[in-house]
mmCIF file of C-alpha atoms in Angstrom:
data_model
loop_
_atom_site.group_PDB
_atom_site.id
_atom_site.type_symbol
_atom_site.label_atom_id
_atom_site.label_comp_id
_atom_site.label_asym_id
_atom_site.label_seq_id
_atom_site.Cartn_x
_atom_site.Cartn_y
_atom_site.Cartn_z
ATOM 1 C CA VAL A 51 94.041 105.123 37.544
ATOM 2 C CA ASN A 52 91.938 105.584 34.479
ATOM 3 C CA SER A 53 89.144 103.674 33.719
ATOM 4 C CA LEU A 54 86.018 104.907 30.947
ATOM 5 C CA TYR A 55 83.180 102.431 32.584
ATOM 6 C CA PRO A 56 82.890 104.723 36.021
ATOM 7 C CA THR A 57 82.959 108.336 33.971
ATOM 8 C CA ALA A 58 80.529 107.001 31.601
ATOM 9 C CA GLN A 59 77.556 105.338 34.111
ATOM 10 C CA ILE A 60 78.264 107.829 36.910
ATOM 11 C CA ARG A 61 76.279 110.881 34.756
ATOM 12 C CA PHE A 62 73.552 108.768 33.429
ATOM 13 C CA LYS A 63 69.871 108.399 35.296
ATOM 14 C CA TYR A 64 67.886 104.989 34.856
ATOM 15 C CA ALA A 65 64.525 103.978 35.156
ATOM 16 C CA TYR A 66 64.397 101.684 38.138
ATOM 17 C CA GLY A 67 62.049 100.787 40.911
ATOM 18 C CA PRO A 68 58.503 99.390 41.292
ATOM 19 C CA TRP A 69 56.410 99.778 37.913
ATOM 20 C CA GLN A 70 53.588 99.173 36.457
ATOM 21 C CA TYR A 71 51.847 98.653 32.668
ATOM 22 C CA HIS A 72 49.272 101.068 30.738
ATOM 23 C CA THR A 73 47.577 100.113 28.335
ATOM 24 C CA ILE A 74 46.082 102.625 25.583
ATOM 25 C CA GLU A 75 42.657 100.771 25.013
ATOM 26 C CA ASN A 76 41.492 103.304 22.095
ATOM 27 C CA GLU A 77 42.217 105.641 19.241
ATOM 28 C CA GLU A 78 41.723 108.924 21.396
ATOM 29 C CA GLN A 79 44.035 107.408 23.831
ATOM 30 C CA ASN A 80 46.650 106.541 21.480
ATOM 31 C CA HIS A 81 46.137 109.947 19.416
ATOM 32 C CA ARG A 82 47.267 111.799 22.978
ATOM 33 C CA ALA A 83 49.850 109.106 24.067
ATOM 34 C CA CYS A 84 51.594 109.820 20.224
ATOM 35 C CA GLU A 85 51.252 113.876 20.474
ATOM 36 C CA GLU A 86 53.208 114.040 23.944
ATOM 37 C CA LEU A 87 55.944 111.714 22.782
ATOM 38 C CA ASN A 88 56.219 113.572 19.445
ATOM 39 C CA LEU A 89 55.903 117.082 20.778
ATOM 40 C CA LEU A 90 58.120 115.524 24.268
ATOM 41 C CA ALA A 91 56.039 116.709 26.969
ATOM 42 C CA ASP A 92 58.138 115.772 29.871
ATOM 43 C CA GLY A 93 61.610 114.545 29.230
ATOM 44 C CA GLU A 94 61.809 112.777 32.795
ATOM 45 C CA ALA A 95 58.393 111.373 32.839
ATOM 46 C CA ILE A 96 59.079 110.024 29.026
ATOM 47 C CA GLU A 97 62.833 108.548 30.333
ATOM 48 C CA ARG A 98 61.056 106.833 32.879
ATOM 49 C CA CYS A 99 59.169 104.162 30.194
ATOM 50 C CA MET A 100 59.399 101.597 28.180
ATOM 51 C CA PHE A 101 57.073 102.061 25.249
ATOM 52 C CA ARG A 102 55.382 99.253 22.828
ATOM 53 C CA VAL A 103 55.050 101.853 19.494
ATOM 54 C CA ASP A 104 54.899 101.249 15.418
ATOM 55 C CA VAL A 105 57.601 104.407 14.650
ATOM 56 C CA LYS A 106 57.512 105.978 11.423
ATOM 57 C CA CYS A 107 61.039 106.363 10.014
ATOM 58 C CA PRO A 108 61.852 109.346 8.474
ATOM 59 C CA LYS A 109 63.354 108.723 4.920
ATOM 60 C CA ASP A 110 66.348 110.779 4.328
ATOM 61 C CA LEU A 111 68.787 109.660 6.655
ATOM 62 C CA ILE A 112 72.034 107.554 5.995
ATOM 63 C CA THR A 113 72.095 105.391 8.709
ATOM 64 C CA SER A 114 69.213 104.106 10.919
ATOM 65 C CA TYR A 115 68.709 105.337 14.664
ATOM 66 C CA LEU A 116 66.517 102.634 16.131
ATOM 67 C CA VAL A 117 67.204 99.121 15.991
ATOM 68 C CA GLU A 118 64.367 96.192 16.070
ATOM 69 C CA ARG A 119 64.034 92.627 16.570
ATOM 70 C CA ASN A 120 63.848 90.004 13.979
ATOM 71 C CA PRO A 121 61.208 87.838 15.265
ATOM 72 C CA GLU A 122 62.777 84.977 13.332
ATOM 73 C CA THR A 123 66.185 85.331 13.498
ATOM 74 C CA LYS A 124 65.732 87.084 16.996
ATOM 75 C CA GLY A 125 68.855 89.069 16.165
ATOM 76 C CA ILE A 126 69.361 92.756 15.848
ATOM 77 C CA GLU A 127 68.695 94.678 12.892
ATOM 78 C CA HIS A 128 69.730 97.776 11.490
ATOM 79 C CA ASN A 129 67.159 99.849 9.123
ATOM 80 C CA LEU A 130 65.315 102.489 7.709
ATOM 81 C CA LYS A 131 62.025 100.731 7.631
ATOM 82 C CA ASP A 132 59.118 102.252 9.800
ATOM 83 C CA LYS A 133 59.468 99.917 13.220
ATOM 84 C CA MET A 134 56.444 98.449 13.823
ATOM 85 C CA ASP A 135 55.264 96.087 17.298
ATOM 86 C CA GLN A 136 59.007 97.304 19.498
ATOM 87 C CA TRP A 137 59.882 97.952 22.348
ATOM 88 C CA TYR A 138 62.231 101.185 22.993
ATOM 89 C CA TRP A 139 63.368 103.302 25.845
ATOM 90 C CA GLY A 140 61.839 106.958 26.723
ATOM 91 C CA SER A 141 65.337 108.290 26.218
ATOM 92 C CA GLU A 142 65.752 106.383 22.789
ATOM 93 C CA LEU A 143 62.368 107.736 21.475
ATOM 94 C CA ILE A 144 63.212 111.026 22.595
ATOM 95 C CA GLU A 145 66.787 111.589 20.413
ATOM 96 C CA ALA A 146 64.594 109.123 17.468
ATOM 97 C CA ILE A 147 62.159 112.461 17.530
ATOM 98 C CA ILE A 148 64.974 114.391 17.240
ATOM 99 C CA LEU A 149 66.145 112.854 14.224
ATOM 100 C CA GLY A 150 62.688 112.821 12.286
ATOM 101 C CA TYR A 151 61.222 109.823 13.710
ATOM 102 C CA ARG A 152 57.135 109.687 14.112
ATOM 103 C CA ILE A 153 55.494 107.709 16.519
ATOM 104 C CA ILE A 154 52.397 106.745 15.229
ATOM 105 C CA LYS A 155 50.762 103.982 17.351
ATOM 106 C CA VAL A 156 51.418 103.846 21.086
ATOM 107 C CA TYR A 157 50.072 99.813 22.542
ATOM 108 C CA GLU A 158 51.384 100.311 25.995
ATOM 109 C CA ILE A 159 53.442 101.960 28.154
ATOM 110 C CA LYS A 160 55.797 100.335 31.292
ATOM 111 C CA GLU A 161 56.269 103.411 33.563
ATOM 112 C CA PHE A 162 58.714 103.124 36.462
ATOM 113 C CA LYS A 163 58.076 105.090 39.916
ATOM 114 C CA LYS A 164 62.041 106.019 40.128
ATOM 115 C CA TYR A 165 64.486 107.948 38.138
ATOM 116 C CA GLY A 166 67.881 108.236 38.899
ATOM 117 C CA ASP A 167 71.585 108.224 39.298
ATOM 118 C CA ILE A 168 71.579 104.105 40.467
ATOM 119 C CA PHE A 169 75.301 104.220 39.746
ATOM 120 C CA ASN A 170 77.173 106.667 41.459
ATOM 121 C CA GLU A 171 77.358 104.790 45.013
ATOM 122 C CA TYR A 172 78.579 101.767 43.294
ATOM 123 C CA VAL A 173 80.906 103.087 41.556
ATOM 124 C CA MET A 174 82.729 106.126 43.916
ATOM 125 C CA LYS A 175 82.914 103.220 46.597
ATOM 126 C CA CYS A 176 84.722 101.104 43.037
ATOM 127 C CA TRP A 177 87.085 104.325 42.240
ATOM 128 C CA ASN A 178 88.207 105.273 45.332
ATOM 129 C CA GLY A 179 88.841 100.968 46.454
ATOM 130 C CA ARG A 180 91.165 101.269 43.091
ATOM 131 C CA ASN A 181 92.788 104.323 43.963
ATOM 132 C CA ALA A 182 93.707 103.601 47.455
ATOM 133 C CA ASN A 183 94.766 100.061 46.663
ATOM 134 C CA PRO A 184 97.234 100.525 43.502
ATOM 135 C CA LYS A 185 98.670 98.762 40.504
ATOM 136 C CA PRO A 186 99.190 95.787 41.221
ATOM 137 C CA SER A 187 97.158 94.568 44.011
ATOM 138 C CA VAL A 188 94.526 91.813 44.127
ATOM 139 C CA ILE A 189 92.203 94.548 45.536
ATOM 140 C CA ASN A 190 92.402 97.108 42.746
ATOM 141 C CA LEU A 191 91.896 94.472 40.282
ATOM 142 C CA ALA A 192 88.811 93.591 42.326
ATOM 143 C CA TYR A 193 87.587 96.801 42.161
ATOM 144 C CA LYS A 194 88.572 97.215 38.136
ATOM 145 C CA ALA A 195 86.780 93.880 37.790
ATOM 146 C CA ALA A 196 83.744 95.190 39.374
ATOM 147 C CA LEU A 197 83.823 98.451 37.393
ATOM 148 C CA ASN A 198 84.180 96.274 34.337
ATOM 149 C CA CYS A 199 80.242 94.880 35.096
ATOM 150 C CA LEU A 200 78.963 98.247 34.108
ATOM 151 C CA THR A 201 79.198 97.682 30.077
ATOM 152 C CA GLY A 202 76.818 96.811 27.978
ATOM 153 C CA LYS A 203 73.260 98.331 27.614
ATOM 154 C CA PHE A 204 73.776 100.306 30.834
ATOM 155 C CA GLY A 205 76.529 101.730 27.872
ATOM 156 C CA GLN A 206 74.189 102.884 25.523
ATOM 157 C CA LYS A 207 72.190 105.419 27.412
ATOM 158 C CA SER A 208 71.683 108.723 25.494
ATOM 159 C CA HIS A 209 73.671 111.645 26.442
ATOM 160 C CA PRO A 210 74.502 115.283 25.178
ATOM 161 C CA THR A 211 77.264 115.374 22.807
ATOM 162 C CA SER A 212 79.565 117.569 20.681
ATOM 163 C CA CYS A 213 78.283 116.016 17.486
ATOM 164 C CA VAL A 214 74.536 114.973 16.208
ATOM 165 C CA ILE A 215 72.898 113.531 13.254
ATOM 166 C CA TYR A 216 71.137 115.787 11.014
ATOM 167 C CA ASN A 217 69.836 116.345 7.439
ATOM 168 C CA ALA A 218 70.218 119.616 5.472
ATOM 169 C CA ASN A 219 66.601 119.921 4.059
#
């Protein structure tokens, strides 16, 4: 049995559970929030949050890392323009900051109470079900279909790799 999805999903942690909004109401709060994000103050605290921000894009990148939603076309655009009033997960911002992006304004933060490995139990149950019911059984195919449901946005989490994007300056 071979499947990429359980391998990818079992290693990641996600924000989940009850959440609350924090609105940045003045320049002092904005300055503090930008400074904490740009200095990567606390990884887990940042990864439990989504941020509505303005981000300055470095001018020495060859390809974009952060994408933005075009309000007119409703589509996703990859470009090297500064990002204005966009929502990003904390994990996306951490990677962007490493690449040279800078947070210049924080409007609001959506903070989730919990952060953890929410798919491990599900993945292991399906994985064991596939192994216990070899091909070509219907049960094996049902477990495979259940594992395949873990594709999409969940698979876009940032994780350590042997490759990175960097500039020589």
